[in-house]
XYZ file of C-alpha atoms in Angstrom:
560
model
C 21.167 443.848 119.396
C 20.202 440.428 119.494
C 16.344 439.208 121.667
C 16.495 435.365 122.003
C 12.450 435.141 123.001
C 11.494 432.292 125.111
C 7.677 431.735 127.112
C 7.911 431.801 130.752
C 5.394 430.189 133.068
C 5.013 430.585 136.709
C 2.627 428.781 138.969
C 1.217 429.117 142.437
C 1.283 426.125 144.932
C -2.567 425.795 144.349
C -4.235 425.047 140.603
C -7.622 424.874 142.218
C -8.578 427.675 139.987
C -8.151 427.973 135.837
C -10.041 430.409 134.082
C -9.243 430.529 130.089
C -9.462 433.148 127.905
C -8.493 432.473 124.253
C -4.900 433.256 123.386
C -5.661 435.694 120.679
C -6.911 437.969 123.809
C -3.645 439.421 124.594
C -2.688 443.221 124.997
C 0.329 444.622 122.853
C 1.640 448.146 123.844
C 3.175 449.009 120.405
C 6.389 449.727 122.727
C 6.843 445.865 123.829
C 8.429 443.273 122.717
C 5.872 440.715 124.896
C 2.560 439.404 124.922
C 0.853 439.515 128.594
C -2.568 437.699 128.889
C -5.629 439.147 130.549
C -6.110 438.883 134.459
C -8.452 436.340 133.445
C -5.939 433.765 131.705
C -4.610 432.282 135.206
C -3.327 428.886 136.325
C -3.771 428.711 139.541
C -3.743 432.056 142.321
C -1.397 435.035 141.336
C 0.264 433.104 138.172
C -0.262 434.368 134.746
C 1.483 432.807 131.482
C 3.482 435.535 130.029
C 4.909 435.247 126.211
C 7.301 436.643 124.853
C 6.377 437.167 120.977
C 9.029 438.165 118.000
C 9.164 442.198 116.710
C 7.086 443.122 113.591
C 8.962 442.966 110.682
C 9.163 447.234 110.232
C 10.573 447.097 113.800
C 12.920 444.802 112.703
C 14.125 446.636 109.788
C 14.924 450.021 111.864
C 16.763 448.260 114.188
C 18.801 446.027 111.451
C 17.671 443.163 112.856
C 18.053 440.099 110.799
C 15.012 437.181 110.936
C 17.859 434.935 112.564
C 17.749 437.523 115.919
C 14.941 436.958 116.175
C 12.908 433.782 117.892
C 9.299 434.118 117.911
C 8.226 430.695 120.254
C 4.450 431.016 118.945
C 6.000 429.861 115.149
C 7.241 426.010 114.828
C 9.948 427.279 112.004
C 11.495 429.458 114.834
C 12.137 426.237 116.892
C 15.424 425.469 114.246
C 18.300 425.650 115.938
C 20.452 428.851 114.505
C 23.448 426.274 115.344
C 22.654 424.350 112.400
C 24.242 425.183 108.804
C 21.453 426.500 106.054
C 21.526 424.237 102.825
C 21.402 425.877 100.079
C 17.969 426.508 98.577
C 18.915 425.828 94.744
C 20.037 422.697 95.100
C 17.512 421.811 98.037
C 14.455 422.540 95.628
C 16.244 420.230 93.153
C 16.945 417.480 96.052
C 12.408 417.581 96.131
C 12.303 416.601 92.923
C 14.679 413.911 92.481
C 15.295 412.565 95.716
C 12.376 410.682 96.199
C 10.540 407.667 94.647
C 10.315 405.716 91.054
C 6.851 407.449 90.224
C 6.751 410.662 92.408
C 10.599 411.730 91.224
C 10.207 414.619 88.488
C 12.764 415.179 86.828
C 14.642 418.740 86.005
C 14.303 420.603 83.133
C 17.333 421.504 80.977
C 16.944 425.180 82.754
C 16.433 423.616 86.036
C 19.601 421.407 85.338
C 22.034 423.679 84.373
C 21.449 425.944 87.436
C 22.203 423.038 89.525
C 24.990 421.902 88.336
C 27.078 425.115 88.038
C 25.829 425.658 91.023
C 27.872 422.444 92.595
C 30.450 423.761 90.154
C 30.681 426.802 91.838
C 30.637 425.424 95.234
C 32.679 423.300 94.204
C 35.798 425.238 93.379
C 35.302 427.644 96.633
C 33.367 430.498 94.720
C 30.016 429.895 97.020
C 30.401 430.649 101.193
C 28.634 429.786 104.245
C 24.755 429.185 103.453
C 25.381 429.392 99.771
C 27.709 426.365 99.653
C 26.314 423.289 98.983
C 27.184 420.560 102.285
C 28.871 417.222 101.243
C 25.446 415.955 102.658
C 23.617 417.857 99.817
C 26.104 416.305 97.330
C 25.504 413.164 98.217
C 21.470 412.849 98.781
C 21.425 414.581 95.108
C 24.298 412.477 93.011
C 22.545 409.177 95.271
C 19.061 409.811 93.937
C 20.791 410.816 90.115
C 22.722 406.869 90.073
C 19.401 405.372 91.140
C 17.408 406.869 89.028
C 19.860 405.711 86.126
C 20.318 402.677 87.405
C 16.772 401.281 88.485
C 13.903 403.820 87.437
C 11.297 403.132 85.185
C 12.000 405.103 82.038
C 9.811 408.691 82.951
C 11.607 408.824 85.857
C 15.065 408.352 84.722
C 17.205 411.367 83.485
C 15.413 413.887 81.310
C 17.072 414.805 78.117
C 18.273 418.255 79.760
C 19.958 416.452 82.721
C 21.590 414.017 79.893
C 22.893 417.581 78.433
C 23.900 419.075 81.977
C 26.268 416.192 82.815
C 27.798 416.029 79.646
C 28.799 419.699 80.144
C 29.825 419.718 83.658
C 30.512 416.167 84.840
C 34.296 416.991 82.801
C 35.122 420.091 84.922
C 33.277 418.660 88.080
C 34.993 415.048 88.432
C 38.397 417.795 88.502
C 36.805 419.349 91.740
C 34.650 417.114 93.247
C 35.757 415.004 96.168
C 36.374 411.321 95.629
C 33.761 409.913 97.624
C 31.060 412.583 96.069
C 32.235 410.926 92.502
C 31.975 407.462 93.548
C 28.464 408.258 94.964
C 27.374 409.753 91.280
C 29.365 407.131 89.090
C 30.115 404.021 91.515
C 30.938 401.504 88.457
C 32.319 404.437 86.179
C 29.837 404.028 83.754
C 26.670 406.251 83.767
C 28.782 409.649 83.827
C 29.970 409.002 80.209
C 33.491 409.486 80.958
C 35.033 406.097 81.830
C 36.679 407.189 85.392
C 38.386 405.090 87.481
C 37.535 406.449 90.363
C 34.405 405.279 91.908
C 35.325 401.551 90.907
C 38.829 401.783 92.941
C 36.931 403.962 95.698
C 37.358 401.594 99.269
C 37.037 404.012 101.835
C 39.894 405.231 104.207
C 39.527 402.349 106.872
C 38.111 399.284 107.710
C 34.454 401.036 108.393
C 33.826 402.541 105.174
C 35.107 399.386 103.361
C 31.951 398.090 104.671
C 29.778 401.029 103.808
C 31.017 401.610 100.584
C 30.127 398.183 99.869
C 26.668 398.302 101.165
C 26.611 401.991 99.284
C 27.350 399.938 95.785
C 24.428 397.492 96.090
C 22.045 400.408 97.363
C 23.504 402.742 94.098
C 22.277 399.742 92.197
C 18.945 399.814 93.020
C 19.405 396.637 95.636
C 18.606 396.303 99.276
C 20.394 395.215 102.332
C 20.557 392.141 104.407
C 20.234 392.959 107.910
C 23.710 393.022 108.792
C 24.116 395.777 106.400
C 22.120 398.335 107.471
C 24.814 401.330 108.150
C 23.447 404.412 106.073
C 20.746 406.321 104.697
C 18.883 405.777 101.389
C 16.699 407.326 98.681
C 14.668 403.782 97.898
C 12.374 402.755 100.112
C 13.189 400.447 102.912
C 12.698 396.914 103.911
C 11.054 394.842 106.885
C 14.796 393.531 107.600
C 16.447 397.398 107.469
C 13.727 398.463 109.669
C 14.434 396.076 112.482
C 17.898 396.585 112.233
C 17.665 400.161 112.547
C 15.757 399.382 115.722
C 18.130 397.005 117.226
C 20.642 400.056 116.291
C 18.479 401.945 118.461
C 17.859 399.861 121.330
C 21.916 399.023 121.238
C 22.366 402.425 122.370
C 19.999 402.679 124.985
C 19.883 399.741 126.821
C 17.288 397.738 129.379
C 14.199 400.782 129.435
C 12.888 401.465 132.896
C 9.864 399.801 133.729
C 6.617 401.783 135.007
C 4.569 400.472 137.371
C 0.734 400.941 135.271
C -1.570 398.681 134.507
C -1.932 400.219 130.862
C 1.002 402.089 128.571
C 0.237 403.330 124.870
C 3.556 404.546 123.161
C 2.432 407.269 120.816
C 4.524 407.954 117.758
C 3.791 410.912 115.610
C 5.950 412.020 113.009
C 8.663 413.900 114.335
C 8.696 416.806 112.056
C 5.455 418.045 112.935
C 1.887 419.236 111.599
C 2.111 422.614 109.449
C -1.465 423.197 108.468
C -3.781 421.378 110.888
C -4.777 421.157 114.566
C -2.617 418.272 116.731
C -4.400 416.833 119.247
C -2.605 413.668 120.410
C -0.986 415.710 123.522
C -4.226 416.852 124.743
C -5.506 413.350 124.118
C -3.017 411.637 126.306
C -3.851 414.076 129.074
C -7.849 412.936 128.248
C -6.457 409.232 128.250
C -4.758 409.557 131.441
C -7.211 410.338 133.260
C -9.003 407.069 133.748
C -6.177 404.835 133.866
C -4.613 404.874 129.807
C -1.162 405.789 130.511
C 0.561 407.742 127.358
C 4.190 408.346 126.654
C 4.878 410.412 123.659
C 8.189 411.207 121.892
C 9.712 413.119 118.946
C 11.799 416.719 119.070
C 11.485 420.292 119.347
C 11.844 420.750 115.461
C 12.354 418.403 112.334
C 13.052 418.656 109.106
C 11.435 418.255 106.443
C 8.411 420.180 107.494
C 9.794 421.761 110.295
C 5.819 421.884 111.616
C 4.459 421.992 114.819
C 5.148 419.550 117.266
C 4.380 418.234 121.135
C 7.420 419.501 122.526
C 7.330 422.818 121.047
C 3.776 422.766 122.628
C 4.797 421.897 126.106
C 8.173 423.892 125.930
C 5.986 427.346 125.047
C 3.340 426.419 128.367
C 6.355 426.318 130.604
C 6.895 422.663 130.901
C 10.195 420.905 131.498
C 11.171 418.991 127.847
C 14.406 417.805 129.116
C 13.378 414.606 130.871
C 15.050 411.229 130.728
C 13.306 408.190 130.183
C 13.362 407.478 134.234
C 11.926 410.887 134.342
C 9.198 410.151 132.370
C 8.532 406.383 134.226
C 7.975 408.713 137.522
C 5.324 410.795 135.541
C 3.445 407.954 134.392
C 3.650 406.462 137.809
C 1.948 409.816 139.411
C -1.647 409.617 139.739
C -1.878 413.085 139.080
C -0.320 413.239 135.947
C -0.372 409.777 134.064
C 1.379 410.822 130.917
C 4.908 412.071 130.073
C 7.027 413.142 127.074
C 10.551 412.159 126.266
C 12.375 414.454 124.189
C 14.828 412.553 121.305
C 17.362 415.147 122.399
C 17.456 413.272 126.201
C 16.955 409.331 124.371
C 19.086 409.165 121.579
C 21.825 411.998 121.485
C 23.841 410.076 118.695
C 20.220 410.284 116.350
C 19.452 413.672 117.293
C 22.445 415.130 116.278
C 21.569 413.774 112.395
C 18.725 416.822 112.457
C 20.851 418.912 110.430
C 22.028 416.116 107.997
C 18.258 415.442 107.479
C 18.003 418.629 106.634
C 20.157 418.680 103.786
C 19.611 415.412 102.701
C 15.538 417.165 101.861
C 13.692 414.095 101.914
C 12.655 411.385 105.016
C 15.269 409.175 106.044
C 14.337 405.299 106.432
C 15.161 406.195 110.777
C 11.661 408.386 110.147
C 10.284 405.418 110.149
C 11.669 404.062 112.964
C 11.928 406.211 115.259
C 8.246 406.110 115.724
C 8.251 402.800 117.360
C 10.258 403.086 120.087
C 10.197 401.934 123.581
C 11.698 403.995 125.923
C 9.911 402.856 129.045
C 7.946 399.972 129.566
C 4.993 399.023 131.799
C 3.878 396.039 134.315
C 0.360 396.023 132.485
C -0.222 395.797 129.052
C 1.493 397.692 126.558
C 0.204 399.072 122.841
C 1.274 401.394 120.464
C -0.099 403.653 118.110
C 1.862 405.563 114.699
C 0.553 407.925 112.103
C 2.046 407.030 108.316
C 0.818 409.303 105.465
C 2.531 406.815 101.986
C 0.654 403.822 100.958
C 3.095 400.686 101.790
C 4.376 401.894 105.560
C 1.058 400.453 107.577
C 2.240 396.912 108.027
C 6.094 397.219 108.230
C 5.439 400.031 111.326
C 3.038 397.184 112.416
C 5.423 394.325 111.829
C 7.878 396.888 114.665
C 5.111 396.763 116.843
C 4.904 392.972 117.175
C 8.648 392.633 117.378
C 8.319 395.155 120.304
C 5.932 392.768 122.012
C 3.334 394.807 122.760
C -0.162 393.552 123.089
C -1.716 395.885 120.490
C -0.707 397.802 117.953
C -2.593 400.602 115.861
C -1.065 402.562 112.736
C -3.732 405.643 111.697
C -3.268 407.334 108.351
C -4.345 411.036 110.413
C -4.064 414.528 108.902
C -0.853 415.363 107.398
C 0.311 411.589 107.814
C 0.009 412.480 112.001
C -2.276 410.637 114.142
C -4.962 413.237 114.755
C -8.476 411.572 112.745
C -10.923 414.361 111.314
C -14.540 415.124 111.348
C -14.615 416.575 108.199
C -16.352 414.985 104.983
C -14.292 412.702 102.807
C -13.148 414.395 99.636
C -15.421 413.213 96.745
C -12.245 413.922 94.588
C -10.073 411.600 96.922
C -6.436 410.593 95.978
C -5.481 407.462 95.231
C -4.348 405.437 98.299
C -5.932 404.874 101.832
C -8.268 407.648 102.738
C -7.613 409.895 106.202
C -8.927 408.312 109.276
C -7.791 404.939 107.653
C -6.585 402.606 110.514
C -4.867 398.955 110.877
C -3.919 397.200 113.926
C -3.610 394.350 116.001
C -4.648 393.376 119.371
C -4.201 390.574 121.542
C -6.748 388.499 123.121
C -4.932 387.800 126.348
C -2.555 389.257 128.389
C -0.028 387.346 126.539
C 2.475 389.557 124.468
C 2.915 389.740 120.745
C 5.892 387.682 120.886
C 4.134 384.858 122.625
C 0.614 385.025 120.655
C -0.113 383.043 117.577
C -2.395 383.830 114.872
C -5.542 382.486 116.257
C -5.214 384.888 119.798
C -3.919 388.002 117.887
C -7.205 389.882 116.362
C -6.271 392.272 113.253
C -8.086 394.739 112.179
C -8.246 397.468 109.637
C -11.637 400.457 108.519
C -12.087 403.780 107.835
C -13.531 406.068 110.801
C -16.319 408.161 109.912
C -16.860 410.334 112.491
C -20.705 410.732 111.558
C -21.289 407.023 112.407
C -20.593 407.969 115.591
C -22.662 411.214 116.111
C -20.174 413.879 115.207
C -21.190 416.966 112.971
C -19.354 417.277 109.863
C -16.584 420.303 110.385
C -13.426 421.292 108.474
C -10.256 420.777 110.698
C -8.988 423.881 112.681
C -6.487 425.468 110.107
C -3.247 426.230 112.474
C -0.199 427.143 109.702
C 2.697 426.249 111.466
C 1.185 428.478 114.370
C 1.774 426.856 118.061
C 0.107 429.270 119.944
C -2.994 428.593 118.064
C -2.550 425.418 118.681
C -2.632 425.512 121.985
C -5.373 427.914 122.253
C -7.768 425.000 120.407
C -6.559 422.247 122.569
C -7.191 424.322 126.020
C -10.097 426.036 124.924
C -11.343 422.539 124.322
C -10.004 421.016 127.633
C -12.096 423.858 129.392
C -15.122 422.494 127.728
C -15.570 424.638 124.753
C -17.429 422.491 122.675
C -16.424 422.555 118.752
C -14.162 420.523 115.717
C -10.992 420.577 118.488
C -13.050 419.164 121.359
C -14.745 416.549 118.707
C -11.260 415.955 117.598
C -9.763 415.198 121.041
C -12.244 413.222 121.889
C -12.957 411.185 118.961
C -8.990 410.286 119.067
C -8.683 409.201 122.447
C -12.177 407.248 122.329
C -11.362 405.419 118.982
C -7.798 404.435 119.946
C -9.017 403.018 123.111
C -11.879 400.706 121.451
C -9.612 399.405 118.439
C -6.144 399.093 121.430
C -9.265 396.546 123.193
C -8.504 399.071 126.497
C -10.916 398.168 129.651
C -14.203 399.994 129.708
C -13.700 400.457 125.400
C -15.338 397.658 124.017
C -18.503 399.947 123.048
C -17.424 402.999 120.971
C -20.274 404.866 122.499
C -19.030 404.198 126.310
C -15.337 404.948 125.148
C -16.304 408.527 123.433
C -18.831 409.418 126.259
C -16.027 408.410 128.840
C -13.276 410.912 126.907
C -16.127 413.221 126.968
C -16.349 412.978 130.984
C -12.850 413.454 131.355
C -13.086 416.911 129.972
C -16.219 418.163 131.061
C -15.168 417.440 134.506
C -12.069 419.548 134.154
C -9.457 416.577 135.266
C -8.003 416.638 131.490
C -6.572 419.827 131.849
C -5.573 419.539 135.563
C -3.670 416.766 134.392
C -2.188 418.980 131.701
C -1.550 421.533 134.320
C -0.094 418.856 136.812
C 2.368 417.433 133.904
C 3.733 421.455 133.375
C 4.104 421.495 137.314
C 5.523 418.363 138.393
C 7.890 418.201 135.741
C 10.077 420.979 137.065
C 10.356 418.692 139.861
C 12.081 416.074 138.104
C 15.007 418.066 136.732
């Protein structure tokens, strides 16, 4: 017996009427398997949102259920795809210690070590099956981070004494096993291994492709970077300007010419695509604030992502009954509707070719340099002015996602460092104990003094800008940030509870983001902070947010 659980949403012709109760308010006959809202929880006459919610887990057990029959939409880890092969967990905990950067890389313990490598051992020689074998993809994110730590770490990040004594005792039986392209990956010159092989200095490739790879592949092993010709595959150190514009023009290449909407103002939102797991996300319900007096929005990431596999918009909109299979002239319509005035474009519908890397990201553990990215991208473009706005979380990623922006030509651009590395700002106090690096609510940007483009303003008409937002500057109350943990119902029940007009830290947070992106993006109407938060206010206290929500979940049914 297998339940694949799914929300369903029905609506009435009218929406005249909305009355919201808070999602937790559902009843649960022990004997179903679905969660039906009170009569009070409508949209619109006769139309009630009915979810379908995942058994307990002592239900599951006397039926022999497994966790993998089982979808529970209210959870963002349920949103993986059961399509996609599990890495295994052994080597994926090692993979998030090594496979990141020069000072955050820890490196394994002679326990820690051995386990891994008789673990590839094992895989290796066919003794390991289905989620227990480790993926060529695994293989090569691990033995890729293990040459460039040898060959370019500072010293406490280079190999610990008890992965020294691990690949003395296994690299012999392994380079027997392993494929040839896994041993050029972990000994490209044939000298770090301690063996002498000839194989990774003789490795070429089988045609004319991965010559070219496998050359760009040596000079990345090395610790080097690309030109921008050379940008073909995926890496463990950290990326360049030029790699990030040619992953771009890799991007756009596939596209081609986006439609144009006819708006006066478009911002291109781009959050992280793998989601928030702790805290409350507000930028949908801020585009739908946004929209409302004439600040177009067109967001874009996936239903799930690795690494964090959190919470994302499209889950969001998928479990309220919207359409999330929309093409990018799909999405131009929406923005063109006066009723609606926002849209989101699934990655799945944009860029097939990158979304079918999800489960390669997922074994490869850490962020790929297309994370980066992907976040500024342009799948529709506007008449009017055009800005965008990306959420980074490391120290070292606010100008290069700026630097896209300008080479996308928009007239303003906006990188925030939000909760979780998103784009939602807080609130809450500053930690007295803060980290080193930018603070959250740090922000840097650009925006253009004209209606001139990026590409066609010099230095003296392009204003940049970069602060800290303290909320209490601007007459919000100090709160802690809605805790959500990876739930999406609860995330939903903060953002329309708040959309209704229940005042608290997910109305401040809605409205503080859409007011605050509007005065740095210079939008009309948003050169006083004051006017731009009172006007986000208005936009919710007059209901129209959330009819716009509601319209978006409508109309796009339409568009299929």
């Amino acid at each position: 017996m297998k339940a694949l659980l799914n929300p369903e949403l029905s609506f009435s012709s009218s929406i005249s009427e909305f009355h919201t109760n808070k999602l937790r308010n559902f009843t649960h006959s022990p004997n179903q398997t679905s969660l039906r809202f009170p009569s009070k929880y409508r949209i619109g006459k006769g139309a009630c949102l009915v979810v379908k919610a995942a058994l307990d887990s002592a239900i599951m057990d006397q039926l022999g259920l497994s966790e993998s029959d089982i979808r529970n939409p209210s959870v963002s880890t349920s949103y993986r795809s059961s399509k996609l092969p599990k890495p295994n967990q052994t080597m994926l905990d090692a993979q998030a210690r090594v496979c990141t950067g020069p000072t955050q890389t820890r490196p394994l313990s002679e326990e820690q070590a051995f386990k891994v490598f008789d673990t590839i051992l094992r895989s290796a020689k066919g003794e390991l099956k289905d989620e227990y074998k480790v993926s060529r993809a695994q293989l090569g994110a691990f033995f890729a981070a293990m040459t460039i730590r040898a060959n370019a770490f500072p010293e406490a990040t280079q190999w610990s004494e008890g992965e020294k004594l691990a690949i003395n005792t296994f690299w012999p039986l392994l380079v027997r096993v392993l494929p040839p392209d896994i041993i050029f990956i972990a000994d490209p010159e044939g000298s770090i291994m301690g063996l002498g092989s000839s194989i990774g200095p003789q490795y070429v490739g089988n045609c004319a492709t991965e010559m070219r790879l496998v050359g760009a592949l040596r000079e990345v092993l090395a610790g080097g970077h690309l030109g921008y010709e050379e940008v073909q595959g995926q890496r463990m150190n950290r990326e360049t300007d030029r790699e990030l514009k040619a992953y771009c023009l890799a991007f756009d290449d596939e596209l081609g010419p986006p439609p144009v909407a006819d708006v006066r103002s478009l911002t291109h939102y781009g959050e992280p695509y793998d989601g928030n797991t702790r805290y409350f996300r507000s930028t949908l319900f801020a585009a739908a604030v946004r929209s409302c007096y004439g600040e177009s929005c067109l967001l874009h990431g996936v239903e799930w992502m690795p690494p964090k596999g959190g919470i994302t918009e499209e889950q969001m909109l998928k479990f309220m009954g919207a359409n999330t299979s929309l093409s990018p002239l799909h999405a131009k319509d929406l923005l063109e509707d006066e009723e609606v005035g926002f849209a989101y474009i699934s990655q799945r519908e944009a860029h097939t070719s990158l979304y079918s890397l999800i489960g390669v990201r997922e074994h490869i553990k850490k962020r790929p340099p297309v994370a980066t990215a992907e976040k500024v991208q342009q799948f529709v473009k506007a008449r009017g002015k055009e800005a965008m706005v990306a959420g980074f979380y490391h120290d070292g990623y606010e100008e290069p996602l700026l630097m896209l922006m300008k080479r996308r030509g928009v007239h303003s651009g906006l990188v925030v460092k939000g909760e979780e590395g998103a784009l939602s700002m807080t609130t809450r106090l500053r930690s007295a104990s803060i980290s080193k690096g930018f603070p959250v609510n740090y922000c840097s940007g650009f925006r253009s003094l004209s209606m001139a483009s990026a590409f066609e303003v010099d230095g003296v008409s392009r204003q940049n800008f970069n602060l800290e937002v303290n909320a209490m500057d601007y007459g919000f109350e100090p709160t802690n940030t809605p805790r959500t943990d990876r739930s999406v119902s609860k995330n939903i029940e903060l953002g329309l509870a708040a959309l209704h007009g229940e005042k608290g830290p997910a109305y401040d947070r809605i409205v503080l983001n859409a007011g605050i992106v509007d005065h740095l993006l210079g939008c009309d109407g948003a050169e006083d902070i004051s006017t731009a938060l009172d006007r986000a206010r208005e936009a919710i206290d007059s209901g129209k947010a959330l009819k716009r929500l509601l319209n978006y979940i409508k109309i796009s049914h339409k568009l299929s």
